[in-house]
mmCIF file of C-alpha atoms and ligand atoms in Angstrom:
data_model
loop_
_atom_site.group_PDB
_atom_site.id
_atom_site.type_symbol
_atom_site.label_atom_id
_atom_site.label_comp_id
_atom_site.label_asym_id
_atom_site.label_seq_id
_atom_site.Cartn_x
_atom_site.Cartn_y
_atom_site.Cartn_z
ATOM 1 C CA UNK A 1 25.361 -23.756 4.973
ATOM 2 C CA UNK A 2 22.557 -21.413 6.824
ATOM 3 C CA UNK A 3 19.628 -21.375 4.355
ATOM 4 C CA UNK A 4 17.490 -19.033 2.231
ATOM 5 C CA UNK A 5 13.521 -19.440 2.398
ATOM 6 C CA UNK A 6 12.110 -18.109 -0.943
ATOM 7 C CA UNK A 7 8.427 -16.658 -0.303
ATOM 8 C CA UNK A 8 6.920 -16.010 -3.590
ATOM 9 C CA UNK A 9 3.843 -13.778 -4.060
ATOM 10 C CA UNK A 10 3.481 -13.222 -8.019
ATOM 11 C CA UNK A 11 3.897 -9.793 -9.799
ATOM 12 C CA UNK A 12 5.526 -9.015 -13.404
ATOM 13 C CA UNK A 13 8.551 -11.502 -12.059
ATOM 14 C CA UNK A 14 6.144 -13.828 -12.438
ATOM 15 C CA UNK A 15 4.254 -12.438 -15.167
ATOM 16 C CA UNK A 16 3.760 -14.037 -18.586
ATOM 17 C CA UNK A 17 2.711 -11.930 -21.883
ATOM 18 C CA UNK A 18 1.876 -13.673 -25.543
ATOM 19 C CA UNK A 19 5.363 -13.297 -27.139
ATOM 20 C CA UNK A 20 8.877 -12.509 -26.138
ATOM 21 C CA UNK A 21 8.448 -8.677 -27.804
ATOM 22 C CA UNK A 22 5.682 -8.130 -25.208
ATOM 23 C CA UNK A 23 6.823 -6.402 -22.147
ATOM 24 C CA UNK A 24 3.333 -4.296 -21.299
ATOM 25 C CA UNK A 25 0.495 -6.821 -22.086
ATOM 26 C CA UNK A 26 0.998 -9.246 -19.426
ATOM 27 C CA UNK A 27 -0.090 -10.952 -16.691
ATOM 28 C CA UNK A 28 1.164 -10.747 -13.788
ATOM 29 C CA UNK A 29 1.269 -13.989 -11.441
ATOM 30 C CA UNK A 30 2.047 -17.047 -13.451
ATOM 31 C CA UNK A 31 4.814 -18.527 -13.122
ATOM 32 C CA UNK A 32 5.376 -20.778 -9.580
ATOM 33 C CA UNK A 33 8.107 -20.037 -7.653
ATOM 34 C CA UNK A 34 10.168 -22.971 -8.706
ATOM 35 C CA UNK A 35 10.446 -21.608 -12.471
ATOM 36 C CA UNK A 36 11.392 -18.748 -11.382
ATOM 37 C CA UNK A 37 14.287 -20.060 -9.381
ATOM 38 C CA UNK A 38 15.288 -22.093 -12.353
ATOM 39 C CA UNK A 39 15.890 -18.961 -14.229
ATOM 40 C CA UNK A 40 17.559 -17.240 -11.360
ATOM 41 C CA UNK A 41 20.495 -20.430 -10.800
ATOM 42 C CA UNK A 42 20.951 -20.731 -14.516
ATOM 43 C CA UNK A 43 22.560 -17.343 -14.100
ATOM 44 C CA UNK A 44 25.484 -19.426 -12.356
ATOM 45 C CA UNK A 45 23.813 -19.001 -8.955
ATOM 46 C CA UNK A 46 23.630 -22.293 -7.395
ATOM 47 C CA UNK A 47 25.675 -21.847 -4.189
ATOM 48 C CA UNK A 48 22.855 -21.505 -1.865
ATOM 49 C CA UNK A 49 20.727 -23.756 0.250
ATOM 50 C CA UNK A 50 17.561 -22.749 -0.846
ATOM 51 C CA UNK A 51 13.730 -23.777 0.372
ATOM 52 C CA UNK A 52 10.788 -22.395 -1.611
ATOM 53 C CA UNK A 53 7.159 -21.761 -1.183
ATOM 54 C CA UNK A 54 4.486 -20.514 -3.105
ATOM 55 C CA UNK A 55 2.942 -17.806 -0.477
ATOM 56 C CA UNK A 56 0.137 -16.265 -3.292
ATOM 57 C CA UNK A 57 0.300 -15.387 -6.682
ATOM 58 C CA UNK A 58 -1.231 -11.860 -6.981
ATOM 59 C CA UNK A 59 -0.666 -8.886 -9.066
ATOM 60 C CA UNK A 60 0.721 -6.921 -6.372
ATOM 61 C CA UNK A 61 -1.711 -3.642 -7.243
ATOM 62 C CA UNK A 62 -4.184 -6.231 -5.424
ATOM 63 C CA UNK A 63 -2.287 -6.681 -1.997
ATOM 64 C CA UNK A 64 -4.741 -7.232 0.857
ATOM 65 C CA UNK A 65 -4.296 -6.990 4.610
ATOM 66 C CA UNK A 66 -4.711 -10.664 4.871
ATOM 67 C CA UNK A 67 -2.262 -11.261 2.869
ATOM 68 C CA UNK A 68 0.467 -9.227 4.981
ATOM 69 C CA UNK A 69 -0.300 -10.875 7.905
ATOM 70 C CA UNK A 70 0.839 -14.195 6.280
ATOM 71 C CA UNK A 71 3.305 -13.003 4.846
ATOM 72 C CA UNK A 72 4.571 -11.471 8.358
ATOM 73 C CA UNK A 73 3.943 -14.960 9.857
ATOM 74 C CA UNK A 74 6.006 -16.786 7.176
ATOM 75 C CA UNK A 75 8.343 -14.664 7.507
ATOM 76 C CA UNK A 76 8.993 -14.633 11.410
ATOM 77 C CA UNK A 77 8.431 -18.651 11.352
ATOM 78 C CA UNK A 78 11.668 -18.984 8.898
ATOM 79 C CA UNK A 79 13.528 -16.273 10.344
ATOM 80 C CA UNK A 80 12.998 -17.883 13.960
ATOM 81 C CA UNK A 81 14.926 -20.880 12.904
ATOM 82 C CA UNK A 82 17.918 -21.171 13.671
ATOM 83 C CA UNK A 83 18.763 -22.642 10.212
ATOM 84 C CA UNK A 84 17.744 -19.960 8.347
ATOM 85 C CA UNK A 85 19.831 -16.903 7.707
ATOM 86 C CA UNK A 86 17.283 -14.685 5.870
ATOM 87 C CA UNK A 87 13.957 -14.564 3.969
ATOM 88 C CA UNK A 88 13.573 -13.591 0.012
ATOM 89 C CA UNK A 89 9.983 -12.262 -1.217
ATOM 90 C CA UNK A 90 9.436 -12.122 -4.671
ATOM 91 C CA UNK A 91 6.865 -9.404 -4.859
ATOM 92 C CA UNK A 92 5.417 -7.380 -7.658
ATOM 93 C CA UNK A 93 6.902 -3.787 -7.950
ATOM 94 C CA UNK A 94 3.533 -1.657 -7.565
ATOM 95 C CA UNK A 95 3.380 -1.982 -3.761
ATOM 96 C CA UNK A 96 6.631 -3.594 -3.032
ATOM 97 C CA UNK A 97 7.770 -0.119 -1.306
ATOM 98 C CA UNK A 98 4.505 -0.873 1.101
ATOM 99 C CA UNK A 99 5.153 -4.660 1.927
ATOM 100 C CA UNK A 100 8.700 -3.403 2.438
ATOM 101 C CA UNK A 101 8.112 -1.072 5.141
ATOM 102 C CA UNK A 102 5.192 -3.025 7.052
ATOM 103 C CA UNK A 103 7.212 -5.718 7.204
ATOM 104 C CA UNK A 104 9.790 -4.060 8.301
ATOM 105 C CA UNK A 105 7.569 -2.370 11.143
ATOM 106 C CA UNK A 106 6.074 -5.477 12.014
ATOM 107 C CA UNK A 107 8.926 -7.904 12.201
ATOM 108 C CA UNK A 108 10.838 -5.656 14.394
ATOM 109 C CA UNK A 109 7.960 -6.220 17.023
ATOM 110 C CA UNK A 110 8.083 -10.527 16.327
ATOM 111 C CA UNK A 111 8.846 -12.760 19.049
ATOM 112 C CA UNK A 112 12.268 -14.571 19.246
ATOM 113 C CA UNK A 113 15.947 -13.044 19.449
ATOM 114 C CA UNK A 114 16.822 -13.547 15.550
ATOM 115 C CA UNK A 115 16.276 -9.521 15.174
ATOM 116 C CA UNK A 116 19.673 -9.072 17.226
ATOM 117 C CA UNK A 117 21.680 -12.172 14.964
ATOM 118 C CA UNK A 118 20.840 -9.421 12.680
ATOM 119 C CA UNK A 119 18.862 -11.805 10.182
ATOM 120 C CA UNK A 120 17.489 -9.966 6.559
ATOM 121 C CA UNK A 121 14.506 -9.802 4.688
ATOM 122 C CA UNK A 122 15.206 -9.204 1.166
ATOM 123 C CA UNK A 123 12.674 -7.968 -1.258
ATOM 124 C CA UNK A 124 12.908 -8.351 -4.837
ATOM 125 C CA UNK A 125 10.650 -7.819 -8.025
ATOM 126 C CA UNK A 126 11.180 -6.969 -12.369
ATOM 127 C CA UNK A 127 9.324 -4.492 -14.980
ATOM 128 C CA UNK A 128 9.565 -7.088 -17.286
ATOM 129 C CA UNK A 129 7.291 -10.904 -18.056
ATOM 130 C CA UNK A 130 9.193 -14.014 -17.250
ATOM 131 C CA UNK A 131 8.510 -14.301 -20.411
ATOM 132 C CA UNK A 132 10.206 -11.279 -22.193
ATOM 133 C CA UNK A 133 13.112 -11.947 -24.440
ATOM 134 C CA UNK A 134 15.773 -9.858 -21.898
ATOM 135 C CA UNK A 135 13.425 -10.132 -18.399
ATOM 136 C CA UNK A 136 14.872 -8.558 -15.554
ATOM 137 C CA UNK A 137 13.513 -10.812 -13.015
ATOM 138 C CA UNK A 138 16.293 -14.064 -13.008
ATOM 139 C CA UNK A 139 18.987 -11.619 -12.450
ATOM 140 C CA UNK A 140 17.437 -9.645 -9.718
ATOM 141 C CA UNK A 141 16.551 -12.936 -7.962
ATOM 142 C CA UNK A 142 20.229 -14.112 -8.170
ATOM 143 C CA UNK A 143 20.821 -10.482 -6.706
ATOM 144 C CA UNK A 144 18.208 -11.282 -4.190
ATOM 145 C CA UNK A 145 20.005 -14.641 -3.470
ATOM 146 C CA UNK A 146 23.203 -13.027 -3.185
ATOM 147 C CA UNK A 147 22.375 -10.283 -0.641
ATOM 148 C CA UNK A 148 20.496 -12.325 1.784
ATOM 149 C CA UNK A 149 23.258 -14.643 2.151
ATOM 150 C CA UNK A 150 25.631 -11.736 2.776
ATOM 151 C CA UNK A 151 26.220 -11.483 6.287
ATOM 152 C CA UNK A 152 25.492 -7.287 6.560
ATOM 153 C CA UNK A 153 22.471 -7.599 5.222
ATOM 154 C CA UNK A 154 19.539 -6.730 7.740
ATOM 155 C CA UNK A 155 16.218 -5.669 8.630
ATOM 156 C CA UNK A 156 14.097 -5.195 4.988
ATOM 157 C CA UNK A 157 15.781 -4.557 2.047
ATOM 158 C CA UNK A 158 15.013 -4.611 -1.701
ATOM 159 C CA UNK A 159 16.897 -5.183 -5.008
ATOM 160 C CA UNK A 160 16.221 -4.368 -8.305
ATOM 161 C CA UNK A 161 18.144 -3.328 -11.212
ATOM 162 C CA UNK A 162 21.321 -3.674 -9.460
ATOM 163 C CA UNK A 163 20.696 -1.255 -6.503
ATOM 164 C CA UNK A 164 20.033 -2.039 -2.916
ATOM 165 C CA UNK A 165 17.909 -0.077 -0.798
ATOM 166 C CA UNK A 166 16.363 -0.008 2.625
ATOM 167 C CA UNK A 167 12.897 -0.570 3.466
ATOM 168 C CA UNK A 168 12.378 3.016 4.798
ATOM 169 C CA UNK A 169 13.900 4.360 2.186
ATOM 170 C CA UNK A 170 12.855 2.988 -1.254
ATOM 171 C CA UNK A 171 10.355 4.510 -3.598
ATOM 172 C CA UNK A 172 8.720 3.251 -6.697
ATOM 173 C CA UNK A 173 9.240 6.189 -9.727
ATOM 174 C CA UNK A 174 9.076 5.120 -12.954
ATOM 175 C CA UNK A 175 6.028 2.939 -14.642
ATOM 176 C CA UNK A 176 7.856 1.040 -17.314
ATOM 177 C CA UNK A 177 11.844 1.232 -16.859
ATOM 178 C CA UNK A 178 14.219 -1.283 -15.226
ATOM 179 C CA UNK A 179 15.458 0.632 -12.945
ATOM 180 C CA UNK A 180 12.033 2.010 -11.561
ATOM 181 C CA UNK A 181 13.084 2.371 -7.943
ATOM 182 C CA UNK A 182 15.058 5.305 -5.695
ATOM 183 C CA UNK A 183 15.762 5.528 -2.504
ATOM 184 C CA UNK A 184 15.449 9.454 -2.621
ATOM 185 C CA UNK A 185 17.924 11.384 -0.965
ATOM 186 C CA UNK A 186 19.043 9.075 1.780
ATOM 187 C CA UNK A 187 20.976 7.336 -1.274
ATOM 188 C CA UNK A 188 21.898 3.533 -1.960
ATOM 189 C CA UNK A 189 22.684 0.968 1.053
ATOM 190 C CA UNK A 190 24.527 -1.112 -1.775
ATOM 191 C CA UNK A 191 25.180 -2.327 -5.559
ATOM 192 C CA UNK A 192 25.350 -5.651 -6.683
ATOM 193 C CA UNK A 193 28.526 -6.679 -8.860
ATOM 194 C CA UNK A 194 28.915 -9.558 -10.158
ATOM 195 C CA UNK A 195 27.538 -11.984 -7.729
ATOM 196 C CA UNK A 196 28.670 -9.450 -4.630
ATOM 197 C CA UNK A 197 27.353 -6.618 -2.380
ATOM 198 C CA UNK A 198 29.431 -3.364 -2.404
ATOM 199 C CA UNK A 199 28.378 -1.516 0.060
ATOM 200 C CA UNK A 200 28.246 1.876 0.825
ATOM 201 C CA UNK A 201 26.390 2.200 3.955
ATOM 202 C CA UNK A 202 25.564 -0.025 6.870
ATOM 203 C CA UNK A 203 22.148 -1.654 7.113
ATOM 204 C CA UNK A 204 20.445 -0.364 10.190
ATOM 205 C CA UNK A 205 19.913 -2.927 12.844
ATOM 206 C CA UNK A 206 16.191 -4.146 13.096
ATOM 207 C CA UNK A 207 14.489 -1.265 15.394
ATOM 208 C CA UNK A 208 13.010 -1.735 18.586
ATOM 209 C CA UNK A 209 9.577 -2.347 18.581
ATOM 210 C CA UNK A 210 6.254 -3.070 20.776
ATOM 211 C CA UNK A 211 5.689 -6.902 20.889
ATOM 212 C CA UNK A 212 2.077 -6.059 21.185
ATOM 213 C CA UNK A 213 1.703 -4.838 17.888
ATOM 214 C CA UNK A 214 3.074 -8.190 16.761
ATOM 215 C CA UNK A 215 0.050 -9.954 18.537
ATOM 216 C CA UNK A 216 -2.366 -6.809 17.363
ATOM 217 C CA UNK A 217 -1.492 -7.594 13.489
ATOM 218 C CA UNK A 218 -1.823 -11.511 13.714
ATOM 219 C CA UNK A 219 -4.797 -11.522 16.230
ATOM 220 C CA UNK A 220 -7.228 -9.007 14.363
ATOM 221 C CA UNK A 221 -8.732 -10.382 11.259
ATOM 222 C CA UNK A 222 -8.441 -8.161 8.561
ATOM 223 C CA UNK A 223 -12.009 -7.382 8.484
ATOM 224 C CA UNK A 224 -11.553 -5.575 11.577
ATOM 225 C CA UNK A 225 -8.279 -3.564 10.645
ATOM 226 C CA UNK A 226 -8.691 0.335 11.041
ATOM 227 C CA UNK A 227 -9.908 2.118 7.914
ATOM 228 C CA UNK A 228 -7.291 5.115 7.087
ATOM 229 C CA UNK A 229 -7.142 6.562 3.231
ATOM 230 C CA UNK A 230 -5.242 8.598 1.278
ATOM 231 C CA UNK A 231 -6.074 11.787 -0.359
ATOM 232 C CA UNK A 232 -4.502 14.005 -2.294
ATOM 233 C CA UNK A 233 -4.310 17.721 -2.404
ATOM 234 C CA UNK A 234 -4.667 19.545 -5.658
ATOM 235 C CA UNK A 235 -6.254 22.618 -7.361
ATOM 236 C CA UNK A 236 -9.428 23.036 -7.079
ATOM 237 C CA UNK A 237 -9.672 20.568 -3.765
ATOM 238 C CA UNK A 238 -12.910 20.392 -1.843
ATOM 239 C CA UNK A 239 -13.777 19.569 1.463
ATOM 240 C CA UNK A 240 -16.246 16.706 -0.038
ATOM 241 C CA UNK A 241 -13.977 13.481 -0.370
ATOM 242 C CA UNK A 242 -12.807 14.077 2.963
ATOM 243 C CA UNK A 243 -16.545 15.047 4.123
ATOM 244 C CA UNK A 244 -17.477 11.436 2.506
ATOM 245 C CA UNK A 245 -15.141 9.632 4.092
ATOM 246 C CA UNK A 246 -15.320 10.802 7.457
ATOM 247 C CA UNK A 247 -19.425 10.331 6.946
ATOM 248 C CA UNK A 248 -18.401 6.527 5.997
ATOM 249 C CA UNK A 249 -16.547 6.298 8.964
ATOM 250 C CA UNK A 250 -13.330 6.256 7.811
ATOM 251 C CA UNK A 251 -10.758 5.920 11.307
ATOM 252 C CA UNK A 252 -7.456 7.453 9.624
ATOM 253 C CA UNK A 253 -6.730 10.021 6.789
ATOM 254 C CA UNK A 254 -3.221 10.883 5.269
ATOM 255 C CA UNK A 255 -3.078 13.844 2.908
ATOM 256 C CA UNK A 256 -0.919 13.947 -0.088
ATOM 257 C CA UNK A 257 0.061 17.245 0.066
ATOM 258 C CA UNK A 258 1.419 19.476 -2.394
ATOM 259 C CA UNK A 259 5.297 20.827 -1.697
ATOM 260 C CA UNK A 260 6.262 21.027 1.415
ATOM 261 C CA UNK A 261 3.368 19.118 2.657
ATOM 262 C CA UNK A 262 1.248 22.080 2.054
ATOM 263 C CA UNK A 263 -3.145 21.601 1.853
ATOM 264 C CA UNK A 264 -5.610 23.237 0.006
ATOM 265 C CA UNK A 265 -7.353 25.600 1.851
ATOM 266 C CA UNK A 266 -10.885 23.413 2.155
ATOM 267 C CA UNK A 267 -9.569 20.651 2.834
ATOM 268 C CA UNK A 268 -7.158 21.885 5.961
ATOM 269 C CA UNK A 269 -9.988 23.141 7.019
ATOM 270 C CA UNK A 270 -11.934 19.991 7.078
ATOM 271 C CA UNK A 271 -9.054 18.041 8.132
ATOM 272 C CA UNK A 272 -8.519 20.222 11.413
ATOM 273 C CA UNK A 273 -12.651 19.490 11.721
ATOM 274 C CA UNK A 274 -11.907 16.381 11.394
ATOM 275 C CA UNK A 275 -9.273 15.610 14.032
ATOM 276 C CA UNK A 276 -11.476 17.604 16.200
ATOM 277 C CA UNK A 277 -13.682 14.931 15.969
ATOM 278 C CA UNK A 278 -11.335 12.689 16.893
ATOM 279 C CA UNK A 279 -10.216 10.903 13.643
ATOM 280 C CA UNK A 280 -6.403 11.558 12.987
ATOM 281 C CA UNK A 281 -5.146 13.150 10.177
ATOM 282 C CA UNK A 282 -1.885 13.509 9.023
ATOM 283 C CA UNK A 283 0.238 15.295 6.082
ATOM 284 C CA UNK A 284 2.838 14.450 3.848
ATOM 285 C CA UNK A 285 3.787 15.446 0.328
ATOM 286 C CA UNK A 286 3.010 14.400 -3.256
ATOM 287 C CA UNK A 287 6.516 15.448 -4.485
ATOM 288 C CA UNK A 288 8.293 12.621 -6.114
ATOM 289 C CA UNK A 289 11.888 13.476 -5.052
ATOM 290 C CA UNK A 290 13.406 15.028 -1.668
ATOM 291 C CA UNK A 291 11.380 14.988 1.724
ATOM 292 C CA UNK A 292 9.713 17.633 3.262
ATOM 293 C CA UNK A 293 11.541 19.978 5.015
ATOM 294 C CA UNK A 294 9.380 20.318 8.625
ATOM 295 C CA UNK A 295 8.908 23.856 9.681
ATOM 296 C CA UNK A 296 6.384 25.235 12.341
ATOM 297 C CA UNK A 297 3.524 22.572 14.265
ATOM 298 C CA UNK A 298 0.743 22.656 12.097
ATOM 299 C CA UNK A 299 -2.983 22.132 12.936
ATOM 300 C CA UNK A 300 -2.909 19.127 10.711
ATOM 301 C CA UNK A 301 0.763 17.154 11.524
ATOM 302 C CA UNK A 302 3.067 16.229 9.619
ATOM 303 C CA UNK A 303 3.638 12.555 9.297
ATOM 304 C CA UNK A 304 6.822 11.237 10.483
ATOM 305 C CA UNK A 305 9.055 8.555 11.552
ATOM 306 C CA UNK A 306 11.776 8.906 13.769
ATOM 307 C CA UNK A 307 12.187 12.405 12.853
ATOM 308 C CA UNK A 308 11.759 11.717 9.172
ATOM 309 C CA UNK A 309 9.329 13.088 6.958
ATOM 310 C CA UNK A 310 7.166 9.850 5.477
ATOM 311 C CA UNK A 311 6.285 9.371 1.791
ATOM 312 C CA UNK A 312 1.941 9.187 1.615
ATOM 313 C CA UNK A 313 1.959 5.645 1.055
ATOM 314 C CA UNK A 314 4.436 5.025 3.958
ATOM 315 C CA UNK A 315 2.173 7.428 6.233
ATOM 316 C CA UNK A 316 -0.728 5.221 5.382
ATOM 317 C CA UNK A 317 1.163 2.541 6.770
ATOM 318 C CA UNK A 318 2.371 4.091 9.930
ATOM 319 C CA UNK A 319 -1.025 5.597 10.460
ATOM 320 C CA UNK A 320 -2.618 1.834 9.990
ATOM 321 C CA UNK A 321 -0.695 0.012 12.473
ATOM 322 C CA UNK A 322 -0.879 2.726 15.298
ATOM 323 C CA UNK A 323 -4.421 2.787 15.063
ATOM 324 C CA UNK A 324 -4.473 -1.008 15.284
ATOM 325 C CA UNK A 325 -2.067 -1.223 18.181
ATOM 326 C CA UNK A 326 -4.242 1.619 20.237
ATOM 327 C CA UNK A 327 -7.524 -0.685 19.701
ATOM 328 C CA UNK A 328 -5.303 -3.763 21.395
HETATM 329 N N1 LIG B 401 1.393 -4.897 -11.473
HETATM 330 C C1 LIG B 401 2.623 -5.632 -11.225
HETATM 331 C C2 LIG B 401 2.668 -5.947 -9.738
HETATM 332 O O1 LIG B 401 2.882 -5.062 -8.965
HETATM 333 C C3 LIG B 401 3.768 -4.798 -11.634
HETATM 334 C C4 LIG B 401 5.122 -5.411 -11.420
HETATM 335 O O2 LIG B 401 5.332 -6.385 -10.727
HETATM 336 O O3 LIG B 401 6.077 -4.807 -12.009
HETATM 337 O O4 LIG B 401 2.452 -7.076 -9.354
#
């Protein structure tokens, strides 16, 4: 039987809070990864060949650069073997949407031919303590389990609550409900029933990809990573945040905007000053649901991927890693 690798990082799944009633006063990143496994097979799960390793154990609000990059390399070093049929990350849900997608980026560009056997990364995380008298976390782990042994699973995905989504595509929306995540309106790739995948859309194959950027992310120590921030446009915006950051020497900026990636006044104009000077900066949009719809070039572009309109947070991302692969 091709095996799992378990990669555990911490977050709420791992989270432990005073008393079963508790489900907001936790904290995060306490239980190892082998407890949490426990809880996961006594949900009738114990059909797969499993292999775990404690990774970190971080609140995921605190995810560092560092931290990606051995993540990435964990990842590529199980998926390279020819034992392994996919990787499961237990992750906190805060920035699971970013791990997600830079792993997603970044593995596509790691050496070895797995990417074409199709192999999966599958992401998974709960709102609720380990310790809470109904957690979420065992059963989204068994859903976790489940998916990455399912042969059409590939590239990044997560699970939680139930629903599968794709790296690109998934969105953390709600602060405190189960099912916190949506994968806007590209829809699900899948639901979990009962110990199966139904799905309802093929998993894209892993994307082509520079192997330089591979060598870019590992090689560079985090210290030395480009510098790009988000900002967000709202009433009353100023060019001074922007001004401050570009006088701190900031190397990347991606604006929040408002609607249809749309910037206040002051700061367009300080972002188009900016670029001028040679620092890039691009747009996307604060709205929670949809994608912005992209109309007429802009002074200040609009971030996207493949023709896609990017969430901020996935911008940042983008942003981050072509920055890093143009200083290689
Ligand atoms: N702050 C936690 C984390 O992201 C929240 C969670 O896991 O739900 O690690």
């Amino acid at each position: 039987m091709e095996k799992i690798v378990v990669l555990a990082t911490g977050g709420t799944i791992a989270g432990e809070a005073a008393s079963a009633a508790e489900a907001v006063a936790y904290q995060a990143a306490q239980r190892p990864v082998a407890a949490l496994l426990e809880a996961a097979q006594a949900l009738g799960d114990g059909r797969h060949a499993l292999e775990a390793r404690q990774l970190v154990q971080i609140d995921s609000k605190d995810m560092e650069i560092a931290i990606w990059q051995q993540l990435a390399q964990a990842c590529a070093d199980a998926l390279a073997r020819p034992d392994v049929r996919a990787v499961v990350i237990t992750h906190g849900t805060d920035t699971l949407e970013e791990t997600a997608y830079f792993l997603q980026r970044v593995l596509a560009a790691a050496p070895g031919s797995w990417q074409q056997q199709g192999k999966a990364v599958v992401l998974t995380a709960a709102m609720r303590p380990a310790t809470a008298r109904l957690s979420d976390g065992p059963q989204n782990l068994a859903d976790a389990l489940t998916l990455a042994a399912d042969a059409r699973a590939c590239g990044v995905l997560a699970v939680v609550a139930g629903k599968v989504f794709a790296a690109s595509e998934v969105s953390k929306i709600h602060p405190y409900r189960l099912d916190a995540f949506s994968p806007g309106d590209a829809g699900l790739l899948a639901w979990m029933e009962e110990g199966s995948v139904r799905w309802l859309r093929t998993a894209a194959p892993w994307p082509q990809a520079d192997s330089r950027l591979w060598r870019q992310v590992q090689d560079t120590p985090a210290s030395d990573w480009p510098w790009v921030e988000l900002l967000a446009s709202h009433a009353c915006s100023s060019a001074r945040a922007l001004q401050a950051l570009l006088q701190a020497g900031v190397h990347g900026l991606v604006l929040s905007g408002t609607g249809n990636a749309t910037l206040h006044h002051s700061l367009e104009q300080a972002a188009t000053l900016a670029q001028q000077q040679g620092v890039p900066v691009w747009r996307s949009s604060r709205c929670l649901a949809g994608h912005v719809v992209p109309g007429a070039a802009a002074a200040v572009p609009l971030a996207l991927e493949d023709g896609l309109p990017l969430t901020p947070v996935k911008a940042r991302i983008v942003l981050l890693l072509d920055l890093l692969l143009k200083a290689s």
